[in-house]
Tab-separated table of C-alpha atoms and ligand atoms in Angstrom:
chain	number	residue	atom	x	y	z
A	1	UNK	CA	6.553	8.624	-16.958
A	2	UNK	CA	10.182	8.453	-18.120
A	3	UNK	CA	12.138	8.479	-14.847
A	4	UNK	CA	10.857	8.132	-11.286
A	5	UNK	CA	12.846	10.101	-8.739
A	6	UNK	CA	10.230	12.212	-6.937
A	7	UNK	CA	6.506	12.887	-6.564
A	8	UNK	CA	6.865	15.429	-9.379
A	9	UNK	CA	7.195	12.539	-11.847
A	10	UNK	CA	3.623	11.444	-11.055
A	11	UNK	CA	1.250	13.398	-13.300
A	12	UNK	CA	-1.887	12.734	-11.213
A	13	UNK	CA	-1.396	11.558	-7.636
A	14	UNK	CA	-5.054	10.701	-7.010
A	15	UNK	CA	-5.045	8.527	-10.094
A	16	UNK	CA	-1.725	6.949	-9.028
A	17	UNK	CA	-3.308	5.867	-5.730
A	18	UNK	CA	-6.284	4.407	-7.623
A	19	UNK	CA	-3.923	2.577	-9.991
A	20	UNK	CA	-2.033	1.068	-7.053
A	21	UNK	CA	-5.240	-0.077	-5.320
A	22	UNK	CA	-6.458	-1.547	-8.615
A	23	UNK	CA	-3.158	-3.446	-9.035
A	24	UNK	CA	-3.451	-4.688	-5.454
A	25	UNK	CA	-6.793	-6.333	-6.283
A	26	UNK	CA	-5.220	-8.337	-9.075
A	27	UNK	CA	-1.528	-7.893	-9.495
A	28	UNK	CA	-1.292	-10.598	-12.164
A	29	UNK	CA	-3.659	-8.884	-14.618
A	30	UNK	CA	-0.640	-7.298	-16.276
A	31	UNK	CA	1.675	-10.283	-16.562
A	32	UNK	CA	2.306	-9.759	-20.289
A	33	UNK	CA	3.003	-6.041	-19.944
A	34	UNK	CA	6.741	-6.408	-19.486
A	35	UNK	CA	7.373	-9.485	-21.650
A	36	UNK	CA	10.984	-9.566	-22.872
A	37	UNK	CA	11.786	-6.435	-20.853
A	38	UNK	CA	14.557	-6.464	-18.282
A	39	UNK	CA	15.099	-4.414	-15.154
A	40	UNK	CA	18.558	-4.081	-13.601
A	41	UNK	CA	18.651	-3.145	-9.912
A	42	UNK	CA	21.897	-1.503	-8.811
A	43	UNK	CA	22.608	-1.215	-5.086
A	44	UNK	CA	25.342	0.985	-3.655
A	45	UNK	CA	23.787	0.334	-0.185
A	46	UNK	CA	22.051	-2.576	1.585
A	47	UNK	CA	18.344	-3.353	1.170
A	48	UNK	CA	15.762	-5.970	2.065
A	49	UNK	CA	12.356	-4.523	1.088
A	50	UNK	CA	13.329	-2.429	-1.913
A	51	UNK	CA	15.309	-5.227	-3.510
A	52	UNK	CA	12.633	-7.891	-3.038
A	53	UNK	CA	9.508	-5.784	-3.593
A	54	UNK	CA	10.862	-4.145	-6.751
A	55	UNK	CA	11.958	-7.487	-8.189
A	56	UNK	CA	8.577	-8.977	-7.311
A	57	UNK	CA	6.798	-6.014	-8.911
A	58	UNK	CA	8.840	-6.446	-12.107
A	59	UNK	CA	8.140	-10.200	-12.132
A	60	UNK	CA	4.394	-9.555	-11.693
A	61	UNK	CA	4.625	-7.597	-14.951
A	62	UNK	CA	6.458	-10.453	-16.683
A	63	UNK	CA	9.812	-8.647	-16.668
A	64	UNK	CA	13.204	-10.227	-16.096
A	65	UNK	CA	15.365	-8.834	-13.311
A	66	UNK	CA	19.082	-8.693	-12.609
A	67	UNK	CA	20.487	-7.413	-9.318
A	68	UNK	CA	23.954	-6.107	-8.610
A	69	UNK	CA	25.466	-4.985	-5.310
A	70	UNK	CA	28.139	-2.596	-6.447
A	71	UNK	CA	30.081	-2.671	-3.211
A	72	UNK	CA	30.460	-6.468	-3.251
A	73	UNK	CA	30.013	-7.779	-6.794
A	74	UNK	CA	31.483	-5.290	-9.206
A	75	UNK	CA	34.321	-2.926	-9.817
A	76	UNK	CA	34.396	0.034	-7.492
A	77	UNK	CA	32.959	2.911	-9.465
A	78	UNK	CA	34.391	6.406	-9.639
A	79	UNK	CA	31.733	9.122	-9.560
A	80	UNK	CA	33.825	12.313	-9.606
A	81	UNK	CA	34.309	14.034	-12.928
A	82	UNK	CA	37.758	14.964	-14.231
A	83	UNK	CA	39.738	12.879	-11.726
A	84	UNK	CA	42.985	11.062	-12.433
A	85	UNK	CA	41.924	7.465	-11.799
A	86	UNK	CA	45.168	6.208	-10.293
A	87	UNK	CA	43.661	5.170	-6.972
A	88	UNK	CA	41.327	2.330	-5.878
A	89	UNK	CA	38.448	2.701	-8.366
A	90	UNK	CA	38.987	0.969	-11.740
A	91	UNK	CA	35.815	2.088	-13.569
A	92	UNK	CA	33.937	5.365	-14.007
A	93	UNK	CA	30.150	5.766	-13.842
A	94	UNK	CA	30.409	7.404	-17.289
A	95	UNK	CA	31.188	4.021	-18.853
A	96	UNK	CA	29.464	1.722	-16.360
A	97	UNK	CA	26.040	3.382	-16.554
A	98	UNK	CA	25.587	3.368	-20.358
A	99	UNK	CA	26.879	-0.221	-20.455
A	100	UNK	CA	24.268	-1.285	-17.863
A	101	UNK	CA	21.691	0.601	-19.932
A	102	UNK	CA	22.531	-1.583	-22.962
A	103	UNK	CA	21.553	-4.730	-21.046
A	104	UNK	CA	18.140	-3.589	-19.855
A	105	UNK	CA	15.025	-1.480	-20.345
A	106	UNK	CA	14.768	0.055	-16.862
A	107	UNK	CA	17.441	0.704	-14.225
A	108	UNK	CA	16.695	0.942	-10.504
A	109	UNK	CA	19.412	2.563	-8.422
A	110	UNK	CA	19.972	2.934	-4.690
A	111	UNK	CA	22.573	5.468	-3.652
A	112	UNK	CA	22.300	6.955	-0.158
A	113	UNK	CA	23.661	10.284	1.028
A	114	UNK	CA	27.361	9.921	1.735
A	115	UNK	CA	27.518	12.810	4.215
A	116	UNK	CA	30.881	13.931	2.824
A	117	UNK	CA	29.493	17.012	1.149
A	118	UNK	CA	25.992	18.456	1.570
A	119	UNK	CA	25.990	20.088	-1.877
A	120	UNK	CA	26.971	16.821	-3.625
A	121	UNK	CA	24.295	14.863	-1.740
A	122	UNK	CA	21.572	17.437	-2.361
A	123	UNK	CA	22.568	17.652	-6.059
A	124	UNK	CA	21.902	13.864	-6.264
A	125	UNK	CA	25.283	13.453	-7.928
A	126	UNK	CA	25.043	9.664	-8.441
A	127	UNK	CA	21.343	9.395	-9.339
A	128	UNK	CA	21.622	12.237	-11.850
A	129	UNK	CA	24.574	10.582	-13.583
A	130	UNK	CA	22.329	7.537	-14.075
A	131	UNK	CA	19.659	9.780	-15.594
A	132	UNK	CA	22.226	11.495	-17.811
A	133	UNK	CA	24.057	8.405	-19.084
A	134	UNK	CA	21.671	5.403	-18.857
A	135	UNK	CA	19.722	5.894	-22.082
A	136	UNK	CA	16.797	4.047	-20.429
A	137	UNK	CA	14.318	5.014	-17.675
A	138	UNK	CA	15.766	5.266	-14.166
A	139	UNK	CA	13.876	4.513	-10.952
A	140	UNK	CA	15.226	5.827	-7.653
A	141	UNK	CA	15.321	3.047	-5.068
A	142	UNK	CA	16.367	5.692	-2.478
A	143	UNK	CA	18.659	8.475	-3.489
A	144	UNK	CA	20.581	10.905	-1.319
A	145	UNK	CA	17.579	13.148	-0.679
A	146	UNK	CA	14.411	11.165	-1.477
A	147	UNK	CA	12.882	7.685	-1.294
A	148	UNK	CA	9.898	8.012	-3.635
A	149	UNK	CA	9.014	4.296	-3.890
A	150	UNK	CA	8.697	4.329	-0.096
A	151	UNK	CA	6.594	7.492	0.013
A	152	UNK	CA	4.217	6.203	-2.657
A	153	UNK	CA	3.642	3.065	-0.536
A	154	UNK	CA	3.232	5.251	2.565
A	155	UNK	CA	0.541	7.302	0.844
A	156	UNK	CA	-1.367	4.223	-0.341
A	157	UNK	CA	-1.151	2.732	3.178
A	158	UNK	CA	-2.590	5.896	4.756
A	159	UNK	CA	-5.384	5.918	2.174
A	160	UNK	CA	-6.213	2.310	3.080
A	161	UNK	CA	-6.190	2.831	6.854
A	162	UNK	CA	-7.591	6.340	7.242
A	163	UNK	CA	-10.946	6.618	8.999
A	164	UNK	CA	-11.551	10.260	8.188
A	165	UNK	CA	-11.263	12.314	5.027
A	166	UNK	CA	-8.466	14.540	6.311
A	167	UNK	CA	-6.349	12.587	8.817
A	168	UNK	CA	-3.732	14.180	11.065
A	169	UNK	CA	-0.359	12.746	10.059
A	170	UNK	CA	2.673	13.280	12.290
A	171	UNK	CA	6.265	12.713	11.221
A	172	UNK	CA	8.349	12.291	14.355
A	173	UNK	CA	12.118	12.187	14.648
A	174	UNK	CA	13.340	9.332	16.879
A	175	UNK	CA	16.765	8.509	18.292
A	176	UNK	CA	19.250	6.194	16.557
A	177	UNK	CA	22.851	5.131	17.199
A	178	UNK	CA	23.972	5.996	13.642
A	179	UNK	CA	23.756	9.050	11.398
A	180	UNK	CA	20.981	8.293	8.894
A	181	UNK	CA	20.047	10.194	5.729
A	182	UNK	CA	17.145	12.661	5.532
A	183	UNK	CA	15.800	10.950	2.375
A	184	UNK	CA	12.831	9.106	3.877
A	185	UNK	CA	11.728	12.118	5.931
A	186	UNK	CA	12.199	14.620	3.060
A	187	UNK	CA	10.300	12.417	0.682
A	188	UNK	CA	7.476	11.692	3.133
A	189	UNK	CA	6.968	15.429	3.682
A	190	UNK	CA	7.124	16.085	-0.060
A	191	UNK	CA	4.402	13.512	-0.798
A	192	UNK	CA	2.205	14.468	2.153
A	193	UNK	CA	2.270	18.102	1.015
A	194	UNK	CA	0.585	16.954	-2.214
A	195	UNK	CA	-2.414	15.748	-0.156
A	196	UNK	CA	-4.880	17.723	1.929
A	197	UNK	CA	-3.966	15.859	5.142
A	198	UNK	CA	-3.034	17.805	8.268
A	199	UNK	CA	0.735	17.340	8.465
A	200	UNK	CA	2.827	18.061	11.560
A	201	UNK	CA	6.569	17.417	11.859
A	202	UNK	CA	8.160	17.064	15.300
A	203	UNK	CA	11.870	16.853	16.156
A	204	UNK	CA	14.426	18.284	18.577
A	205	UNK	CA	15.935	21.694	17.750
A	206	UNK	CA	18.718	21.370	15.186
A	207	UNK	CA	16.963	18.631	13.193
A	208	UNK	CA	15.078	20.995	10.843
A	209	UNK	CA	14.701	19.440	7.388
A	210	UNK	CA	15.795	21.293	4.242
A	211	UNK	CA	13.515	24.279	3.519
A	212	UNK	CA	12.878	23.099	-0.053
A	213	UNK	CA	11.150	20.030	1.383
A	214	UNK	CA	9.454	21.651	4.367
A	215	UNK	CA	7.984	24.756	2.756
A	216	UNK	CA	5.436	26.054	5.254
A	217	UNK	CA	4.813	22.718	7.014
A	218	UNK	CA	4.246	23.133	10.748
A	219	UNK	CA	7.061	22.095	13.119
A	220	UNK	CA	5.985	21.317	16.681
A	221	UNK	CA	9.037	20.959	18.923
A	222	UNK	CA	6.955	19.410	21.733
A	223	UNK	CA	6.580	15.776	20.633
A	224	UNK	CA	3.703	15.013	23.012
A	225	UNK	CA	1.771	18.035	21.801
A	226	UNK	CA	2.335	16.925	18.205
A	227	UNK	CA	0.945	13.457	19.002
A	228	UNK	CA	-2.364	14.810	20.338
A	229	UNK	CA	-5.269	13.508	18.235
A	230	UNK	CA	-2.943	12.174	15.523
A	231	UNK	CA	-4.321	9.493	13.218
A	232	UNK	CA	-0.905	8.358	11.962
A	233	UNK	CA	2.504	8.487	13.643
A	234	UNK	CA	5.362	8.076	11.172
A	235	UNK	CA	8.664	7.618	13.025
A	236	UNK	CA	12.078	8.070	11.469
A	237	UNK	CA	15.543	9.068	12.526
A	238	UNK	CA	17.607	11.447	10.448
A	239	UNK	CA	20.908	13.198	11.000
A	240	UNK	CA	21.006	16.987	11.189
A	241	UNK	CA	20.660	18.884	7.910
A	242	UNK	CA	22.009	22.208	9.190
A	243	UNK	CA	24.976	20.607	10.976
A	244	UNK	CA	25.165	18.311	8.019
A	245	UNK	CA	25.314	14.609	8.897
A	246	UNK	CA	25.860	15.213	12.610
A	247	UNK	CA	24.124	13.388	15.466
A	248	UNK	CA	22.985	16.147	17.833
A	249	UNK	CA	20.885	13.984	20.139
A	250	UNK	CA	20.418	10.364	21.118
A	251	UNK	CA	17.715	11.261	23.632
A	252	UNK	CA	15.561	8.193	24.347
A	253	UNK	CA	12.930	10.681	25.525
A	254	UNK	CA	12.010	10.811	21.804
A	255	UNK	CA	11.444	7.038	21.476
A	256	UNK	CA	7.846	6.299	20.458
A	257	UNK	CA	6.129	4.349	23.248
A	258	UNK	CA	2.649	3.330	24.395
A	259	UNK	CA	2.281	6.331	26.661
A	260	UNK	CA	2.781	8.683	23.707
A	261	UNK	CA	0.571	6.616	21.385
A	262	UNK	CA	-2.181	6.976	24.016
A	263	UNK	CA	-2.238	10.714	23.218
A	264	UNK	CA	-3.243	9.988	19.621
A	265	UNK	CA	-6.701	9.380	18.225
A	266	UNK	CA	-6.274	5.602	18.145
A	267	UNK	CA	-3.330	6.415	15.871
A	268	UNK	CA	-1.566	3.940	13.621
A	269	UNK	CA	2.201	3.537	13.863
A	270	UNK	CA	4.260	3.612	10.662
A	271	UNK	CA	7.963	3.184	9.879
A	272	UNK	CA	9.720	2.430	6.592
A	273	UNK	CA	11.855	-0.327	8.210
A	274	UNK	CA	14.408	-1.519	9.117
A	275	UNK	CA	13.610	-0.263	12.613
A	276	UNK	CA	15.663	-0.479	15.801
A	277	UNK	CA	13.388	-1.864	18.527
A	278	UNK	CA	13.415	-0.011	21.860
A	279	UNK	CA	15.468	2.796	20.320
A	280	UNK	CA	13.149	4.262	17.676
A	281	UNK	CA	9.990	2.594	19.015
A	282	UNK	CA	9.184	0.353	21.970
A	283	UNK	CA	8.341	-3.342	21.608
A	284	UNK	CA	4.834	-2.786	22.949
A	285	UNK	CA	3.945	-0.315	20.161
A	286	UNK	CA	5.551	-2.365	17.403
A	287	UNK	CA	3.845	-5.541	18.650
A	288	UNK	CA	0.444	-3.876	19.113
A	289	UNK	CA	-2.463	-3.761	16.680
A	290	UNK	CA	-1.741	-0.059	16.081
A	291	UNK	CA	1.446	-0.938	14.176
A	292	UNK	CA	0.914	-1.184	10.415
A	293	UNK	CA	4.589	-1.461	9.432
A	294	UNK	CA	4.194	-4.863	7.761
A	295	UNK	CA	1.164	-3.766	5.713
A	296	UNK	CA	3.140	-0.639	4.792
A	297	UNK	CA	6.093	-2.755	3.590
A	298	UNK	CA	3.721	-5.054	1.686
A	299	UNK	CA	2.500	-2.056	-0.302
A	300	UNK	CA	6.039	-1.542	-1.606
A	301	UNK	CA	5.392	-4.344	-4.127
A	302	UNK	CA	2.162	-2.704	-5.276
A	303	UNK	CA	3.482	0.802	-5.746
A	304	UNK	CA	6.703	-0.407	-7.405
A	305	UNK	CA	4.492	-2.315	-9.844
A	306	UNK	CA	2.423	0.821	-10.467
A	307	UNK	CA	5.592	2.818	-11.194
A	308	UNK	CA	6.987	0.176	-13.569
A	309	UNK	CA	3.625	-0.096	-15.328
A	310	UNK	CA	3.550	3.679	-15.859
A	311	UNK	CA	7.104	3.590	-17.245
A	312	UNK	CA	6.364	0.663	-19.575
A	313	UNK	CA	3.188	2.372	-20.827
A	314	UNK	CA	5.194	5.444	-21.770
A	315	UNK	CA	8.230	3.754	-23.293
A	316	UNK	CA	6.964	0.639	-25.086
B	401	SUO	N1	15.344	2.302	3.081
B	401	SUO	C1	14.831	2.593	4.311
B	401	SUO	C2	15.798	3.213	5.250
B	401	SUO	C3	17.233	3.092	4.855
B	401	SUO	C4	18.182	3.826	5.747
B	401	SUO	N2	18.224	3.168	7.040
B	401	SUO	C5	19.313	2.676	7.554
B	401	SUO	O1	20.357	2.772	6.956
B	401	SUO	C6	19.191	1.996	8.897
B	401	SUO	C7	20.434	1.273	9.272
B	401	SUO	C8	20.590	1.005	10.742
B	401	SUO	O2	19.602	0.932	11.497
B	401	SUO	O3	21.756	0.853	11.123
B	401	SUO	C9	17.747	5.292	5.896
B	401	SUO	O4	17.541	5.739	7.007
B	401	SUO	O5	17.628	5.986	4.867
B	402	CP	N1	12.147	0.641	3.541
B	402	CP	C1	13.160	0.223	2.753
B	402	CP	O1	13.484	0.849	1.744
B	402	CP	O2	13.745	-0.911	3.153
B	402	CP	P1	15.119	-1.518	2.605
B	402	CP	O3	16.183	-0.517	2.991
B	402	CP	O4	15.239	-2.820	3.300
B	402	CP	O5	15.018	-1.630	1.128
């Protein structure tokens, strides 16, 4: 693997799950793998899990890590091509990225959708400049349209907790006070479509995800119907794709609660975190034994380590 930006970079998904579960059994078996290698983690947006789990994963492999929050620590970076740089941004990505690439062996980058322009976001304008100019492998730590490190951990978590060969997995939209990207939802659907699970997506009208991610996945507009006999409920808010970046509903009728979880087949509750309590999901669900959000987050370290191991195997 050279870069990791989507499920398509994983040559064999079944094997990738096995690799992750193997790493989980003894994550320090590979502590000389990344000796004298350095990973730089660049954040254009906040993070708790991705920052810590990816650093931990790199350290488990014996790598060094350096972290930079672009919005606070560095020069503001211009990303538009051909602009006259006489405004607030002193440095262009075209210089910054190859310079960062000279100091390290792998770059992780987080750059959320900016909701200014749908075409720019869906062209992954920032992430692709990293791929074009870095000169070293690039790992997406959540781009504008996908969050593959998250989805890989989600898949491993479902594999660990499933009680039947082909579980019913439901992605449900939930309300939120802010307009959030579609990345986690897009990516989850993209990864789930690579499995033979039964996948159902439920959301209010107007929240349809991009067709390139959804393909022929079933949308059930009745959330309660979608929950029936589900083995996993994956909750996430996203802003509208068609009315790009708009909040069309804040209906708390879509909040995941105990009454809805009772419709499932003893279903497990998942969320990528951070999660807004009593907006996205009620306290009683999040505090119940059906919630596996912490185990899910813990797997971020394991799958990040699997990704870095695959990259190091290919490039060293
Ligand atoms: N990395 C996981 C989710 C990150 C981001 N959530 C957020 O920005 C939540 C912020 C808030 O709750 O205000 C998202 O939805 O893509
Ligand atoms: N789930 C996730 O990516 O969390 P952070 O935004 O805290 O990194």
